[in-house]
mmCIF file with all atom_site columns, C-alpha atoms in Angstrom:
data_model
loop_
_atom_site.group_PDB
_atom_site.id
_atom_site.type_symbol
_atom_site.label_atom_id
_atom_site.label_alt_id
_atom_site.label_comp_id
_atom_site.label_asym_id
_atom_site.label_entity_id
_atom_site.label_seq_id
_atom_site.pdbx_PDB_ins_code
_atom_site.Cartn_x
_atom_site.Cartn_y
_atom_site.Cartn_z
_atom_site.occupancy
_atom_site.B_iso_or_equiv
_atom_site.pdbx_formal_charge
_atom_site.auth_seq_id
_atom_site.auth_comp_id
_atom_site.auth_asym_id
_atom_site.auth_atom_id
_atom_site.pdbx_PDB_model_num
ATOM 1   C CA . MET A 1 1   ? -47.143 -19.394 16.365  1.00 65.00 ? 282 MET A CA 1
ATOM 2   C CA . ALA A 1 2   ? -45.851 -18.957 12.796  1.00 70.00 ? 283 ALA A CA 1
ATOM 3   C CA . ARG A 1 3   ? -44.086 -15.753 11.845  1.00 76.00 ? 284 ARG A CA 1
ATOM 4   C CA . PRO A 1 4   ? -45.751 -13.658 9.167   1.00 82.00 ? 285 PRO A CA 1
ATOM 5   C CA . PRO A 1 5   ? -43.886 -13.792 5.860   1.00 91.00 ? 286 PRO A CA 1
ATOM 6   C CA . VAL A 1 6   ? -41.437 -11.030 4.911   1.00 95.00 ? 287 VAL A CA 1
ATOM 7   C CA . ILE A 1 7   ? -42.331 -9.364  1.615   1.00 96.00 ? 288 ILE A CA 1
ATOM 8   C CA . VAL A 1 8   ? -39.666 -7.285  -0.174  1.00 97.00 ? 289 VAL A CA 1
ATOM 9   C CA . ARG A 1 9   ? -40.721 -4.782  -2.816  1.00 97.00 ? 290 ARG A CA 1
ATOM 10  C CA . ASP A 1 10  ? -39.748 -1.446  -4.338  1.00 95.00 ? 291 ASP A CA 1
ATOM 11  C CA . VAL A 1 11  ? -40.375 1.663   -2.231  1.00 94.00 ? 292 VAL A CA 1
ATOM 12  C CA . ARG A 1 12  ? -43.660 3.426   -2.962  1.00 91.00 ? 293 ARG A CA 1
ATOM 13  C CA . THR A 1 13  ? -44.676 7.001   -2.182  1.00 85.00 ? 294 THR A CA 1
ATOM 14  C CA . GLU A 1 14  ? -46.879 5.833   0.690   1.00 90.00 ? 295 GLU A CA 1
ATOM 15  C CA . ASP A 1 15  ? -43.787 4.222   2.288   1.00 92.00 ? 296 ASP A CA 1
ATOM 16  C CA . LEU A 1 16  ? -41.984 7.570   2.639   1.00 88.00 ? 297 LEU A CA 1
ATOM 17  C CA . PRO A 1 17  ? -42.903 8.330   6.264   1.00 88.00 ? 298 PRO A CA 1
ATOM 18  C CA . ALA A 1 18  ? -41.703 4.887   7.363   1.00 92.00 ? 299 ALA A CA 1
ATOM 19  C CA . VAL A 1 19  ? -38.556 5.101   5.202   1.00 90.00 ? 300 VAL A CA 1
ATOM 20  C CA . LEU A 1 20  ? -37.661 8.508   6.659   1.00 87.00 ? 301 LEU A CA 1
ATOM 21  C CA . GLU A 1 21  ? -38.216 7.132   10.163  1.00 89.00 ? 302 GLU A CA 1
ATOM 22  C CA . LEU A 1 22  ? -35.935 4.159   9.427   1.00 90.00 ? 303 LEU A CA 1
ATOM 23  C CA . TRP A 1 23  ? -33.337 6.470   7.910   1.00 84.00 ? 304 TRP A CA 1
ATOM 24  C CA . GLN A 1 24  ? -33.389 8.621   11.052  1.00 82.00 ? 305 GLN A CA 1
ATOM 25  C CA . GLU A 1 25  ? -32.917 5.513   13.242  1.00 85.00 ? 306 GLU A CA 1
ATOM 26  C CA . LEU A 1 26  ? -29.957 4.516   11.084  1.00 81.00 ? 307 LEU A CA 1
ATOM 27  C CA . ARG A 1 27  ? -28.443 8.015   11.313  1.00 78.00 ? 308 ARG A CA 1
ATOM 28  C CA . GLU A 1 28  ? -28.660 7.894   15.102  1.00 79.00 ? 309 GLU A CA 1
ATOM 29  C CA . LEU A 1 29  ? -26.763 4.594   15.077  1.00 77.00 ? 310 LEU A CA 1
ATOM 30  C CA . GLY A 1 30  ? -24.186 6.159   12.757  1.00 67.00 ? 311 GLY A CA 1
ATOM 31  C CA . GLY A 1 31  ? -22.613 8.365   15.366  1.00 61.00 ? 312 GLY A CA 1
ATOM 32  C CA . ARG A 1 32  ? -21.897 12.051  15.738  1.00 55.00 ? 313 ARG A CA 1
ATOM 33  C CA . VAL A 1 33  ? -21.098 12.793  12.079  1.00 52.00 ? 314 VAL A CA 1
ATOM 34  C CA . GLU A 1 34  ? -24.375 11.316  10.849  1.00 56.00 ? 315 GLU A CA 1
ATOM 35  C CA . ARG A 1 35  ? -26.410 13.090  13.545  1.00 53.00 ? 316 ARG A CA 1
ATOM 36  C CA . THR A 1 36  ? -24.914 16.483  12.692  1.00 55.00 ? 317 THR A CA 1
ATOM 37  C CA . THR A 1 37  ? -25.788 16.321  9.001   1.00 62.00 ? 318 THR A CA 1
ATOM 38  C CA . PRO A 1 38  ? -29.143 17.819  8.021   1.00 66.00 ? 319 PRO A CA 1
ATOM 39  C CA . ALA A 1 39  ? -32.116 15.478  8.309   1.00 68.00 ? 320 ALA A CA 1
ATOM 40  C CA . PRO A 1 40  ? -33.605 14.402  4.987   1.00 67.00 ? 321 PRO A CA 1
ATOM 41  C CA . SER A 1 41  ? -36.674 16.297  3.851   1.00 72.00 ? 322 SER A CA 1
ATOM 42  C CA . ILE A 1 42  ? -39.679 14.574  2.338   1.00 73.00 ? 323 ILE A CA 1
ATOM 43  C CA . GLU A 1 43  ? -39.201 16.577  -0.879  1.00 81.00 ? 324 GLU A CA 1
ATOM 44  C CA . GLY A 1 44  ? -35.518 15.625  -1.064  1.00 80.00 ? 325 GLY A CA 1
ATOM 45  C CA . ALA A 1 45  ? -36.295 11.963  -0.355  1.00 78.00 ? 326 ALA A CA 1
ATOM 46  C CA . ILE A 1 46  ? -38.967 11.917  -3.058  1.00 81.00 ? 327 ILE A CA 1
ATOM 47  C CA . GLY A 1 47  ? -36.480 13.393  -5.539  1.00 86.00 ? 328 GLY A CA 1
ATOM 48  C CA . ARG A 1 48  ? -33.790 10.853  -4.668  1.00 86.00 ? 329 ARG A CA 1
ATOM 49  C CA . LEU A 1 49  ? -36.262 7.963   -4.803  1.00 85.00 ? 330 LEU A CA 1
ATOM 50  C CA . ARG A 1 50  ? -37.472 9.130   -8.236  1.00 86.00 ? 331 ARG A CA 1
ATOM 51  C CA . ALA A 1 51  ? -33.847 9.246   -9.424  1.00 92.00 ? 332 ALA A CA 1
ATOM 52  C CA . ILE A 1 52  ? -33.267 5.725   -8.087  1.00 92.00 ? 333 ILE A CA 1
ATOM 53  C CA . ASP A 1 53  ? -36.485 4.518   -9.738  1.00 90.00 ? 334 ASP A CA 1
ATOM 54  C CA . ALA A 1 54  ? -35.324 5.938   -13.089 1.00 93.00 ? 335 ALA A CA 1
ATOM 55  C CA . ASP A 1 55  ? -31.832 4.413   -12.766 1.00 95.00 ? 336 ASP A CA 1
ATOM 56  C CA . PRO A 1 56  ? -31.583 0.811   -14.038 1.00 94.00 ? 337 PRO A CA 1
ATOM 57  C CA . ASP A 1 57  ? -28.480 0.374   -11.846 1.00 95.00 ? 338 ASP A CA 1
ATOM 58  C CA . ALA A 1 58  ? -30.288 1.201   -8.582  1.00 96.00 ? 339 ALA A CA 1
ATOM 59  C CA . ARG A 1 59  ? -33.230 0.021   -6.491  1.00 96.00 ? 340 ARG A CA 1
ATOM 60  C CA . ALA A 1 60  ? -34.801 1.252   -3.259  1.00 96.00 ? 341 ALA A CA 1
ATOM 61  C CA . LEU A 1 61  ? -36.502 -1.561  -1.354  1.00 97.00 ? 342 LEU A CA 1
ATOM 62  C CA . VAL A 1 62  ? -38.625 -2.011  1.735   1.00 97.00 ? 343 VAL A CA 1
ATOM 63  C CA . ALA A 1 63  ? -39.365 -5.199  3.630   1.00 97.00 ? 344 ALA A CA 1
ATOM 64  C CA . LEU A 1 64  ? -42.880 -5.620  4.969   1.00 96.00 ? 345 LEU A CA 1
ATOM 65  C CA . VAL A 1 65  ? -44.001 -7.810  7.843   1.00 95.00 ? 346 VAL A CA 1
ATOM 66  C CA . GLY A 1 66  ? -47.763 -7.765  7.655   1.00 90.00 ? 347 GLY A CA 1
ATOM 67  C CA . ASP A 1 67  ? -48.628 -4.149  6.850   1.00 89.00 ? 348 ASP A CA 1
ATOM 68  C CA . GLU A 1 68  ? -45.597 -2.716  8.683   1.00 92.00 ? 349 GLU A CA 1
ATOM 69  C CA . VAL A 1 69  ? -42.495 -1.443  6.895   1.00 96.00 ? 350 VAL A CA 1
ATOM 70  C CA . ALA A 1 70  ? -39.940 -3.418  8.893   1.00 96.00 ? 351 ALA A CA 1
ATOM 71  C CA . GLY A 1 71  ? -36.750 -2.633  6.978   1.00 96.00 ? 352 GLY A CA 1
ATOM 72  C CA . MET A 1 72  ? -35.233 -0.877  4.009   1.00 96.00 ? 353 MET A CA 1
ATOM 73  C CA . THR A 1 73  ? -32.191 -0.771  1.773   1.00 96.00 ? 354 THR A CA 1
ATOM 74  C CA . VAL A 1 74  ? -30.902 0.939   -1.361  1.00 95.00 ? 355 VAL A CA 1
ATOM 75  C CA . LEU A 1 75  ? -28.997 -1.136  -3.912  1.00 97.00 ? 356 LEU A CA 1
ATOM 76  C CA . THR A 1 76  ? -26.648 0.214   -6.576  1.00 96.00 ? 357 THR A CA 1
ATOM 77  C CA . ARG A 1 77  ? -24.736 -1.604  -9.294  1.00 96.00 ? 358 ARG A CA 1
ATOM 78  C CA . GLY A 1 78  ? -21.230 -0.477  -10.192 1.00 93.00 ? 359 GLY A CA 1
ATOM 79  C CA . PRO A 1 79  ? -17.631 -1.598  -10.589 1.00 91.00 ? 360 PRO A CA 1
ATOM 80  C CA . TYR A 1 80  ? -16.159 -3.554  -7.685  1.00 89.00 ? 361 TYR A CA 1
ATOM 81  C CA . ALA A 1 81  ? -13.581 -0.754  -7.421  1.00 85.00 ? 362 ALA A CA 1
ATOM 82  C CA . ALA A 1 82  ? -12.640 2.197   -9.613  1.00 85.00 ? 363 ALA A CA 1
ATOM 83  C CA . LEU A 1 83  ? -10.258 0.343   -11.953 1.00 86.00 ? 364 LEU A CA 1
ATOM 84  C CA . PHE A 1 84  ? -11.928 -3.100  -11.888 1.00 84.00 ? 365 PHE A CA 1
ATOM 85  C CA . ASP A 1 85  ? -13.920 -4.705  -14.668 1.00 85.00 ? 366 ASP A CA 1
ATOM 86  C CA . GLN A 1 86  ? -15.903 -6.864  -12.216 1.00 90.00 ? 367 GLN A CA 1
ATOM 87  C CA . MET A 1 87  ? -19.302 -5.511  -11.258 1.00 94.00 ? 368 MET A CA 1
ATOM 88  C CA . SER A 1 88  ? -20.820 -5.547  -7.801  1.00 96.00 ? 369 SER A CA 1
ATOM 89  C CA . VAL A 1 89  ? -24.014 -4.580  -6.059  1.00 97.00 ? 370 VAL A CA 1
ATOM 90  C CA . HIS A 1 90  ? -23.511 -2.277  -3.105  1.00 96.00 ? 371 HIS A CA 1
ATOM 91  C CA . VAL A 1 91  ? -26.036 -2.500  -0.284  1.00 97.00 ? 372 VAL A CA 1
ATOM 92  C CA . HIS A 1 92  ? -26.609 0.955   1.239   1.00 93.00 ? 373 HIS A CA 1
ATOM 93  C CA . TYR A 1 93  ? -28.670 1.882   4.302   1.00 89.00 ? 374 TYR A CA 1
ATOM 94  C CA . LEU A 1 94  ? -29.801 -1.637  5.145   1.00 94.00 ? 375 LEU A CA 1
ATOM 95  C CA . HIS A 1 95  ? -31.724 -1.137  8.355   1.00 94.00 ? 376 HIS A CA 1
ATOM 96  C CA . VAL A 1 96  ? -34.298 -3.204  10.235  1.00 95.00 ? 377 VAL A CA 1
ATOM 97  C CA . ARG A 1 97  ? -36.581 -1.862  12.965  1.00 94.00 ? 378 ARG A CA 1
ATOM 98  C CA . GLU A 1 98  ? -35.464 -3.079  16.359  1.00 90.00 ? 379 GLU A CA 1
ATOM 99  C CA . SER A 1 99  ? -38.853 -4.698  16.990  1.00 90.00 ? 380 SER A CA 1
ATOM 100 C CA . CYS A 1 100 ? -38.500 -6.724  13.756  1.00 91.00 ? 381 CYS A CA 1
ATOM 101 C CA . ARG A 1 101 ? -34.937 -7.958  14.171  1.00 91.00 ? 382 ARG A CA 1
ATOM 102 C CA . ARG A 1 102 ? -34.183 -11.673 14.218  1.00 90.00 ? 383 ARG A CA 1
ATOM 103 C CA . SER A 1 103 ? -37.245 -12.365 12.106  1.00 91.00 ? 384 SER A CA 1
ATOM 104 C CA . GLY A 1 104 ? -35.613 -12.720 8.687   1.00 93.00 ? 385 GLY A CA 1
ATOM 105 C CA . VAL A 1 105 ? -36.076 -9.126  7.489   1.00 96.00 ? 386 VAL A CA 1
ATOM 106 C CA . GLY A 1 106 ? -32.361 -8.422  6.950   1.00 95.00 ? 387 GLY A CA 1
ATOM 107 C CA . LYS A 1 107 ? -31.859 -11.754 5.213   1.00 96.00 ? 388 LYS A CA 1
ATOM 108 C CA . ALA A 1 108 ? -34.867 -11.100 2.957   1.00 96.00 ? 389 ALA A CA 1
ATOM 109 C CA . LEU A 1 109 ? -33.381 -7.745  1.921   1.00 97.00 ? 390 LEU A CA 1
ATOM 110 C CA . LEU A 1 110 ? -30.016 -9.398  1.220   1.00 97.00 ? 391 LEU A CA 1
ATOM 111 C CA . ALA A 1 111 ? -31.742 -12.147 -0.794  1.00 97.00 ? 392 ALA A CA 1
ATOM 112 C CA . ALA A 1 112 ? -33.240 -9.342  -2.903  1.00 97.00 ? 393 ALA A CA 1
ATOM 113 C CA . ALA A 1 113 ? -29.719 -7.880  -3.264  1.00 97.00 ? 394 ALA A CA 1
ATOM 114 C CA . ALA A 1 114 ? -28.442 -11.277 -4.494  1.00 97.00 ? 395 ALA A CA 1
ATOM 115 C CA . THR A 1 115 ? -31.290 -11.466 -7.006  1.00 97.00 ? 396 THR A CA 1
ATOM 116 C CA . PHE A 1 116 ? -30.531 -7.933  -8.224  1.00 97.00 ? 397 PHE A CA 1
ATOM 117 C CA . ALA A 1 117 ? -26.843 -8.900  -8.542  1.00 97.00 ? 398 ALA A CA 1
ATOM 118 C CA . ASP A 1 118 ? -27.768 -11.950 -10.643 1.00 96.00 ? 399 ASP A CA 1
ATOM 119 C CA . GLU A 1 119 ? -30.016 -9.856  -12.884 1.00 95.00 ? 400 GLU A CA 1
ATOM 120 C CA . ALA A 1 120 ? -27.340 -7.141  -13.220 1.00 93.00 ? 401 ALA A CA 1
ATOM 121 C CA . GLY A 1 121 ? -24.471 -9.546  -13.959 1.00 94.00 ? 402 GLY A CA 1
ATOM 122 C CA . ALA A 1 122 ? -22.653 -8.559  -10.775 1.00 95.00 ? 403 ALA A CA 1
ATOM 123 C CA . GLU A 1 123 ? -20.296 -11.060 -9.171  1.00 94.00 ? 404 GLU A CA 1
ATOM 124 C CA . HIS A 1 124 ? -20.202 -9.564  -5.671  1.00 96.00 ? 405 HIS A CA 1
ATOM 125 C CA . VAL A 1 125 ? -22.484 -7.984  -3.096  1.00 97.00 ? 406 VAL A CA 1
ATOM 126 C CA . MET A 1 126 ? -20.781 -5.364  -0.930  1.00 96.00 ? 407 MET A CA 1
ATOM 127 C CA . THR A 1 127 ? -21.758 -3.173  1.990   1.00 95.00 ? 408 THR A CA 1
ATOM 128 C CA . SER A 1 128 ? -20.192 -0.661  4.354   1.00 90.00 ? 409 SER A CA 1
ATOM 129 C CA . VAL A 1 129 ? -20.572 -1.101  8.106   1.00 88.00 ? 410 VAL A CA 1
ATOM 130 C CA . LEU A 1 130 ? -19.342 1.086   10.922  1.00 84.00 ? 411 LEU A CA 1
ATOM 131 C CA . PRO A 1 131 ? -16.754 -0.852  12.959  1.00 84.00 ? 412 PRO A CA 1
ATOM 132 C CA . THR A 1 132 ? -18.563 0.072   16.179  1.00 83.00 ? 413 THR A CA 1
ATOM 133 C CA . LEU A 1 133 ? -21.708 -1.844  15.144  1.00 86.00 ? 414 LEU A CA 1
ATOM 134 C CA . ARG A 1 134 ? -20.594 -5.237  16.428  1.00 91.00 ? 415 ARG A CA 1
ATOM 135 C CA . GLU A 1 135 ? -23.908 -7.062  15.978  1.00 91.00 ? 416 GLU A CA 1
ATOM 136 C CA . THR A 1 136 ? -24.285 -5.734  12.443  1.00 91.00 ? 417 THR A CA 1
ATOM 137 C CA . ASN A 1 137 ? -20.740 -6.836  11.587  1.00 93.00 ? 418 ASN A CA 1
ATOM 138 C CA . ARG A 1 138 ? -21.458 -10.302 13.036  1.00 95.00 ? 419 ARG A CA 1
ATOM 139 C CA . PHE A 1 139 ? -24.678 -10.534 11.000  1.00 95.00 ? 420 PHE A CA 1
ATOM 140 C CA . TYR A 1 140 ? -22.800 -9.890  7.759   1.00 96.00 ? 421 TYR A CA 1
ATOM 141 C CA . ALA A 1 141 ? -19.883 -12.148 8.724   1.00 96.00 ? 422 ALA A CA 1
ATOM 142 C CA . ARG A 1 142 ? -22.269 -15.068 9.349   1.00 96.00 ? 423 ARG A CA 1
ATOM 143 C CA . LEU A 1 143 ? -23.533 -14.596 5.790   1.00 96.00 ? 424 LEU A CA 1
ATOM 144 C CA . GLY A 1 144 ? -20.015 -14.745 4.311   1.00 96.00 ? 425 GLY A CA 1
ATOM 145 C CA . PHE A 1 145 ? -19.207 -11.036 4.035   1.00 96.00 ? 426 PHE A CA 1
ATOM 146 C CA . ALA A 1 146 ? -15.508 -10.461 4.692   1.00 94.00 ? 427 ALA A CA 1
ATOM 147 C CA . PRO A 1 147 ? -13.654 -7.197  5.345   1.00 91.00 ? 428 PRO A CA 1
ATOM 148 C CA . VAL A 1 148 ? -12.105 -5.779  2.175   1.00 89.00 ? 429 VAL A CA 1
ATOM 149 C CA . VAL A 1 149 ? -10.990 -2.246  3.043   1.00 86.00 ? 430 VAL A CA 1
ATOM 150 C CA . VAL A 1 150 ? -11.310 0.319   5.791   1.00 82.00 ? 431 VAL A CA 1
ATOM 151 C CA . ARG A 1 151 ? -13.067 3.402   4.408   1.00 83.00 ? 432 ARG A CA 1
ATOM 152 C CA . ARG A 1 152 ? -12.183 6.692   6.018   1.00 81.00 ? 433 ARG A CA 1
ATOM 153 C CA . SER A 1 153 ? -13.802 10.081  5.587   1.00 80.00 ? 434 SER A CA 1
ATOM 154 C CA . VAL A 1 154 ? -12.810 13.671  6.379   1.00 85.00 ? 435 VAL A CA 1
ATOM 155 C CA . PRO A 1 155 ? -14.513 17.017  5.705   1.00 86.00 ? 436 PRO A CA 1
ATOM 156 C CA . VAL A 1 156 ? -12.662 18.870  2.914   1.00 85.00 ? 437 VAL A CA 1
ATOM 157 C CA . ALA A 1 157 ? -11.984 21.940  5.074   1.00 85.00 ? 438 ALA A CA 1
ATOM 158 C CA . LEU A 1 158 ? -10.403 19.810  7.804   1.00 87.00 ? 439 LEU A CA 1
ATOM 159 C CA . LEU A 1 159 ? -8.226  17.954  5.282   1.00 87.00 ? 440 LEU A CA 1
ATOM 160 C CA . ARG A 1 160 ? -6.961  21.252  3.858   1.00 84.00 ? 441 ARG A CA 1
ATOM 161 C CA . ARG A 1 161 ? -6.130  22.558  7.374   1.00 87.00 ? 442 ARG A CA 1
ATOM 162 C CA . LYS A 1 162 ? -4.326  19.331  8.305   1.00 88.00 ? 443 LYS A CA 1
ATOM 163 C CA . LEU A 1 163 ? -2.316  19.324  5.069   1.00 86.00 ? 444 LEU A CA 1
ATOM 164 C CA . ALA A 1 164 ? -1.367  22.967  5.552   1.00 84.00 ? 445 ALA A CA 1
ATOM 165 C CA . ALA A 1 165 ? -0.390  22.310  9.193   1.00 86.00 ? 446 ALA A CA 1
ATOM 166 C CA . GLN A 1 166 ? 1.899   19.512  7.994   1.00 85.00 ? 447 GLN A CA 1
ATOM 167 C CA . GLY A 1 167 ? 3.695   21.819  5.590   1.00 82.00 ? 448 GLY A CA 1
ATOM 168 C CA . PHE A 1 168 ? 2.045   20.870  2.309   1.00 78.00 ? 449 PHE A CA 1
ATOM 169 C CA . ALA A 1 169 ? 2.202   24.195  0.475   1.00 64.00 ? 450 ALA A CA 1
ATOM 170 C CA . GLY A 1 170 ? -0.403  23.220  -2.094  1.00 66.00 ? 451 GLY A CA 1
ATOM 171 C CA . ALA A 1 171 ? -3.027  22.846  0.632   1.00 55.00 ? 452 ALA A CA 1
ATOM 172 C CA . ALA A 1 172 ? -2.359  26.330  2.004   1.00 55.00 ? 453 ALA A CA 1
ATOM 173 C CA . GLU A 1 173 ? -2.542  27.843  -1.486  1.00 64.00 ? 454 GLU A CA 1
ATOM 174 C CA . HIS A 1 174 ? -5.865  26.071  -2.148  1.00 64.00 ? 455 HIS A CA 1
ATOM 175 C CA . LEU A 1 175 ? -7.213  27.219  1.212   1.00 62.00 ? 456 LEU A CA 1
ATOM 176 C CA . LEU A 1 176 ? -6.276  30.850  0.506   1.00 67.00 ? 457 LEU A CA 1
ATOM 177 C CA . ALA A 1 177 ? -7.708  30.658  -3.015  1.00 70.00 ? 458 ALA A CA 1
ATOM 178 C CA . ARG A 1 178 ? -10.943 29.235  -1.637  1.00 72.00 ? 459 ARG A CA 1
ATOM 179 C CA . ARG A 1 179 ? -11.213 32.022  0.940   1.00 75.00 ? 460 ARG A CA 1
ATOM 180 C CA . ARG A 1 180 ? -10.647 34.633  -1.788  1.00 77.00 ? 461 ARG A CA 1
ATOM 181 C CA . THR A 1 181 ? -13.347 33.007  -3.929  1.00 78.00 ? 462 THR A CA 1
ATOM 182 C CA . VAL A 1 182 ? -15.806 32.971  -1.026  1.00 77.00 ? 463 VAL A CA 1
ATOM 183 C CA . ARG A 1 183 ? -15.108 36.657  -0.348  1.00 78.00 ? 464 ARG A CA 1
ATOM 184 C CA . ARG A 1 184 ? -15.675 37.509  -4.036  1.00 76.00 ? 465 ARG A CA 1
ATOM 185 C CA . LEU A 1 185 ? -18.953 35.562  -4.087  1.00 73.00 ? 466 LEU A CA 1
ATOM 186 C CA . ARG A 1 186 ? -20.172 37.246  -0.924  1.00 74.00 ? 467 ARG A CA 1
ATOM 187 C CA . ALA A 1 187 ? -19.307 40.662  -2.349  1.00 71.00 ? 468 ALA A CA 1
ATOM 188 C CA . ALA A 1 188 ? -21.072 39.820  -5.616  1.00 69.00 ? 469 ALA A CA 1
ATOM 189 C CA . VAL A 1 189 ? -24.329 38.871  -3.907  1.00 67.00 ? 470 VAL A CA 1
ATOM 190 C CA . ALA A 1 190 ? -24.246 41.614  -1.257  1.00 61.00 ? 471 ALA A CA 1
ATOM 191 C CA . PRO A 1 191 ? -27.076 44.118  -1.607  1.00 62.00 ? 472 PRO A CA 1
ATOM 192 C CA . ILE A 1 192 ? -26.097 47.353  -3.316  1.00 58.00 ? 473 ILE A CA 1
ATOM 193 C CA . PRO A 1 193 ? -26.641 50.341  -0.985  1.00 57.00 ? 474 PRO A CA 1
ATOM 194 C CA . ASP A 1 194 ? -29.099 52.960  -2.235  1.00 53.00 ? 475 ASP A CA 1
#
């Protein structure tokens, strides 16, 4: 039996429920940090998708198998790195429903990324993958993606505490200044007693 073709197109308003569902699946794969961040709202997603639609350097795509939204991605065009002249297309949030995997959906979305890169004059296609997602890393490696850097992330408050604990005076001063600012803001918005 022949597989139905995979159609890739821009996200439409009617795709939002499926896109939010895919995004939630992706967040659950992302680990504890992703799961503890607030879930996207429909209003917020609509606003971000409108901003992407208005930005010539970005695209939000879905892949359809039959009438089902089987996968999604967001593409952005920008410098390869902060001080580079070379442009690249970064593939964000590429996710395929488990029931649709191994049917060409991910490859169709990456083919759309390559087309966008050609149109945008970008020489590279990049993505970020959690190191714990072994199958996802293998998928990209089979398509020629190679590791470039290890990206690390830390909440600002934790970084300030760690710097202060290691004796960096500037971090402690910033932390105290921030606390004073928060106290002033709280006092400024506190209700005035009658």
